[in-house]
Coordinates of N, CA and C in Angstrom, one line a residue:
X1 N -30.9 5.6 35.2 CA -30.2 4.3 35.3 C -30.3 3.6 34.0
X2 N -31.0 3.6 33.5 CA -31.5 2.9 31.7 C -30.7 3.3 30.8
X3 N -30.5 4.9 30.7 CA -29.6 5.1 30.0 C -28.2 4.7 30.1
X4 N -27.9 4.7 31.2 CA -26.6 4.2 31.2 C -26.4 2.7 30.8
X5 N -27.3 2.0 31.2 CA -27.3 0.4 30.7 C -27.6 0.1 29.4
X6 N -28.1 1.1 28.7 CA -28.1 1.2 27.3 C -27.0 1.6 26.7
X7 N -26.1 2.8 26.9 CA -25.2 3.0 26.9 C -24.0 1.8 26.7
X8 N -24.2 1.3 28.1 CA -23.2 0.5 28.4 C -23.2 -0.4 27.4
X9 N -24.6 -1.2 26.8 CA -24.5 -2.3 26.1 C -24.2 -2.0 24.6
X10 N -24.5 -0.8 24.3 CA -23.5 0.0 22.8 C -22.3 0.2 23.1
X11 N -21.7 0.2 24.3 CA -20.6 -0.1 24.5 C -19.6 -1.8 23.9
X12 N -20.3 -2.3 24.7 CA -20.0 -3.8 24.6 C -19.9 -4.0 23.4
X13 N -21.3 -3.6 22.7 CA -21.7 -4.3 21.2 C -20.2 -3.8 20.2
X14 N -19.9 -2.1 20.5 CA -19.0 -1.4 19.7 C -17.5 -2.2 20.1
X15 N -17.1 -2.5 21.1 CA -16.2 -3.5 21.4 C -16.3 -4.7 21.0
X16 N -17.5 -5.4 20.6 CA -16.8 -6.4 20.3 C -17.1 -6.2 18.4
X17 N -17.9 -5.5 17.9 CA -17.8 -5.3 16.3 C -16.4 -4.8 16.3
X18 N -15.5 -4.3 16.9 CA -14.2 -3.5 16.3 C -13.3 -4.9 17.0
X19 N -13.4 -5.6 17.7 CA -12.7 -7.3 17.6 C -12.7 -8.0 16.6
X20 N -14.1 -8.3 16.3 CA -14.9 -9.0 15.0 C -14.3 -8.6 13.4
X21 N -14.1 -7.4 13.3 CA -13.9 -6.8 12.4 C -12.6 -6.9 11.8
X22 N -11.6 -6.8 13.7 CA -10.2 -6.9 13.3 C -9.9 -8.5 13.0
X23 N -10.4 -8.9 13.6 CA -10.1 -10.7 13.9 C -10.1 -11.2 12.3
X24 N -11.5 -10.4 11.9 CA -11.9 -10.9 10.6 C -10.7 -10.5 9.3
X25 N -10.0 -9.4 9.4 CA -9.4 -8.7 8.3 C -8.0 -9.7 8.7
X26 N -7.5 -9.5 9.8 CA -6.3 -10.2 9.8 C -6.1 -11.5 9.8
X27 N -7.5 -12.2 9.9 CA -7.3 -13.4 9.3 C -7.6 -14.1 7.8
X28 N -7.9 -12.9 6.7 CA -8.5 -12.9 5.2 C -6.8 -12.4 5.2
X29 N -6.4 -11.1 5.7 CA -5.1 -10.5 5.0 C -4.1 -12.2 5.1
X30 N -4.0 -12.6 5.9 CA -2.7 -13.6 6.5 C -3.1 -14.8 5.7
X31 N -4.6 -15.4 5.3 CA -4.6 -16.3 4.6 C -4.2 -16.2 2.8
X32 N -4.6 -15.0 2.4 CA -3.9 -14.6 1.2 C -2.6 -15.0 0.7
X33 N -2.0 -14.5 2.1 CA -0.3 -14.7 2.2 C 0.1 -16.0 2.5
X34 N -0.7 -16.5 3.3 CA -0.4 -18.2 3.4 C 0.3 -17.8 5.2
X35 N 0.1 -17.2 5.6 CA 1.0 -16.7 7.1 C -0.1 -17.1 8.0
X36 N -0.3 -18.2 9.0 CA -1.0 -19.0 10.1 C -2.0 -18.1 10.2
X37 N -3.1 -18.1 9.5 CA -4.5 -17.4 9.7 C -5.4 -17.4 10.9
X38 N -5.4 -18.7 11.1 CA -6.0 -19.1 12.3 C -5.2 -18.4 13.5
X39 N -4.0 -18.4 14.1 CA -3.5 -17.8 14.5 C -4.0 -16.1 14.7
X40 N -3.6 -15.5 13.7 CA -4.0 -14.2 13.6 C -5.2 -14.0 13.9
X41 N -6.2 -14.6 13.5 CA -7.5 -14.5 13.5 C -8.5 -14.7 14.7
X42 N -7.5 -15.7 15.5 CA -7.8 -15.9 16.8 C -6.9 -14.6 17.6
X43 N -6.2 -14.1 17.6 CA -5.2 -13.5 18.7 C -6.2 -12.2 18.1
X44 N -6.5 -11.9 17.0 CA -7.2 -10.3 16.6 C -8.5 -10.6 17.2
X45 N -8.8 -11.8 17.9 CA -9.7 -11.5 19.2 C -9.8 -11.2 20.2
X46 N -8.5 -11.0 20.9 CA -8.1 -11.4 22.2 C -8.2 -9.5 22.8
X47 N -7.4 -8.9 21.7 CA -7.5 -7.6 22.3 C -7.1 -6.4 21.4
X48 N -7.0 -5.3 21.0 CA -7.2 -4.4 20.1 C -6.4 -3.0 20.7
X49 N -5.1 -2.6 20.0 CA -5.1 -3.0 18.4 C -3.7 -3.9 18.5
X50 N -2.9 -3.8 19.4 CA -1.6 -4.9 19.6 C -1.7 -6.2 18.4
X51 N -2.7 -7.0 18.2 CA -2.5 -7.8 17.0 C -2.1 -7.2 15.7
X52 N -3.0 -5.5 15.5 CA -3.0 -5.4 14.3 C -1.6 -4.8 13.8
X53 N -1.4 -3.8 15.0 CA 0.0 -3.6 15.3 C 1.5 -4.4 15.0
X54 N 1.2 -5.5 15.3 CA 2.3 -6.6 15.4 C 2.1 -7.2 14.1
X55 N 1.1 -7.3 14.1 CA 0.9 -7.7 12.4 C 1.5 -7.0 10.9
X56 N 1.2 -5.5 11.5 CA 1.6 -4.6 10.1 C 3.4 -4.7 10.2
X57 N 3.7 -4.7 11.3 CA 5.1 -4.5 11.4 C 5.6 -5.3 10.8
X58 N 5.4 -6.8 11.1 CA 5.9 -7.5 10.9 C 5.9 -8.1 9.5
X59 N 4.9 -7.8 8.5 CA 4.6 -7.5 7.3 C 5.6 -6.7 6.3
X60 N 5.8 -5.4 7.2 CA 6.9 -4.9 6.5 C 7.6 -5.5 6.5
X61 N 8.4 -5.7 7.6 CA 9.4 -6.5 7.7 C 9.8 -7.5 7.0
X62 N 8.8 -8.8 7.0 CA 9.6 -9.5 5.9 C 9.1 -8.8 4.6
X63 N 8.2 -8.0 4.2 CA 8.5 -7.7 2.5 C 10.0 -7.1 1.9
X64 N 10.2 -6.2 3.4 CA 11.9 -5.6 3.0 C 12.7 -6.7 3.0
X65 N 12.5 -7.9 3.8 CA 13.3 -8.8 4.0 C 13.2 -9.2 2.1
X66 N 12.2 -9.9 2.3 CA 12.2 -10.3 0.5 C 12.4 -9.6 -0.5
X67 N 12.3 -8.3 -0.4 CA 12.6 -7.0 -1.2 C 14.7 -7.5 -2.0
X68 N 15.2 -7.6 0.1 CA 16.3 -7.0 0.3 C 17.3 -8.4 -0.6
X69 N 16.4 -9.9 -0.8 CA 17.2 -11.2 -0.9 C 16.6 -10.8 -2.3
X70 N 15.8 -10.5 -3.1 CA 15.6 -10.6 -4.1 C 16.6 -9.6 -4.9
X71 N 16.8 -8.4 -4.3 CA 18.0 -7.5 -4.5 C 19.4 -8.4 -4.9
X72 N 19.9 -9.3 -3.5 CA 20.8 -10.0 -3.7 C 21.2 -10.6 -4.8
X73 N 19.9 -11.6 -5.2 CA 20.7 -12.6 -6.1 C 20.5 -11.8 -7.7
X74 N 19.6 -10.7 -8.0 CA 19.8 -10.1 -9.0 C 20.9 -9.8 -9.2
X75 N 21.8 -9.3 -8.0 CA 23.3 -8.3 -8.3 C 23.6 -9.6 -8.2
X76 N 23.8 -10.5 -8.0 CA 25.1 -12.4 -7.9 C 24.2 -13.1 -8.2
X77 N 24.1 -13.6 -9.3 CA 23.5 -14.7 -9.9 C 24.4 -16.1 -9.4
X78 N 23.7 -16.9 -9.4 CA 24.9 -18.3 -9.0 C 26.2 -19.0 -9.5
X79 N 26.7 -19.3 -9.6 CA 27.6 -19.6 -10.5 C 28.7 -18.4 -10.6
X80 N 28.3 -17.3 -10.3 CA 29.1 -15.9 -10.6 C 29.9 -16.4 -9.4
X81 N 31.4 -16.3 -9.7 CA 32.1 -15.2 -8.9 C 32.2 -14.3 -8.0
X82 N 32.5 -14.2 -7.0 CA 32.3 -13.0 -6.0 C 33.9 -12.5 -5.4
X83 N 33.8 -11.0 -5.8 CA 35.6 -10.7 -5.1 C 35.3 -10.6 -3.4
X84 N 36.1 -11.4 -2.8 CA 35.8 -11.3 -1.4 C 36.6 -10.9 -0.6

């Protein structure tokens, strides 16, 4: 019976260092970027890995987004004409 309760509490402990850990990164990565850290940082508490998940996606996402508007106005500068 000890073993297992030891067990169990390296359980726990491993559960919550791999929260701690994530909570911790996605709220250093999101403050870099200026993207609600606290936010992130609290919700990469709550449960694992769905924040980190939602996070990376969404990361891409707008960098293609920014990628894709920065593309734009290289090819149409303002003032330019456009055949429509």
């Amino acid at each position: 019976m000890n073993e297992v309760t030891q067990m169990e509490w390296l359980l726990w402990l491993g559960i919550g260092f791999l929260l701690f850990a994530q909570s911790t990164g996605l709220f250093l990565h999101a403050r870099s970027r200026g993207n609600k850290a606290w936010f992130w940082g609290l919700w990469g508490l709550t449960n694992f890995p769905s924040p980190l998940v939602t996070y990376l996606i969404l990361q891409a996402w707008f960098a293609r987004k920014q990628k894709r508007q920065a593309k734009s106005t290289d090819n149409h500068p303002e003032g330019e004409m456009r055949d429509g």
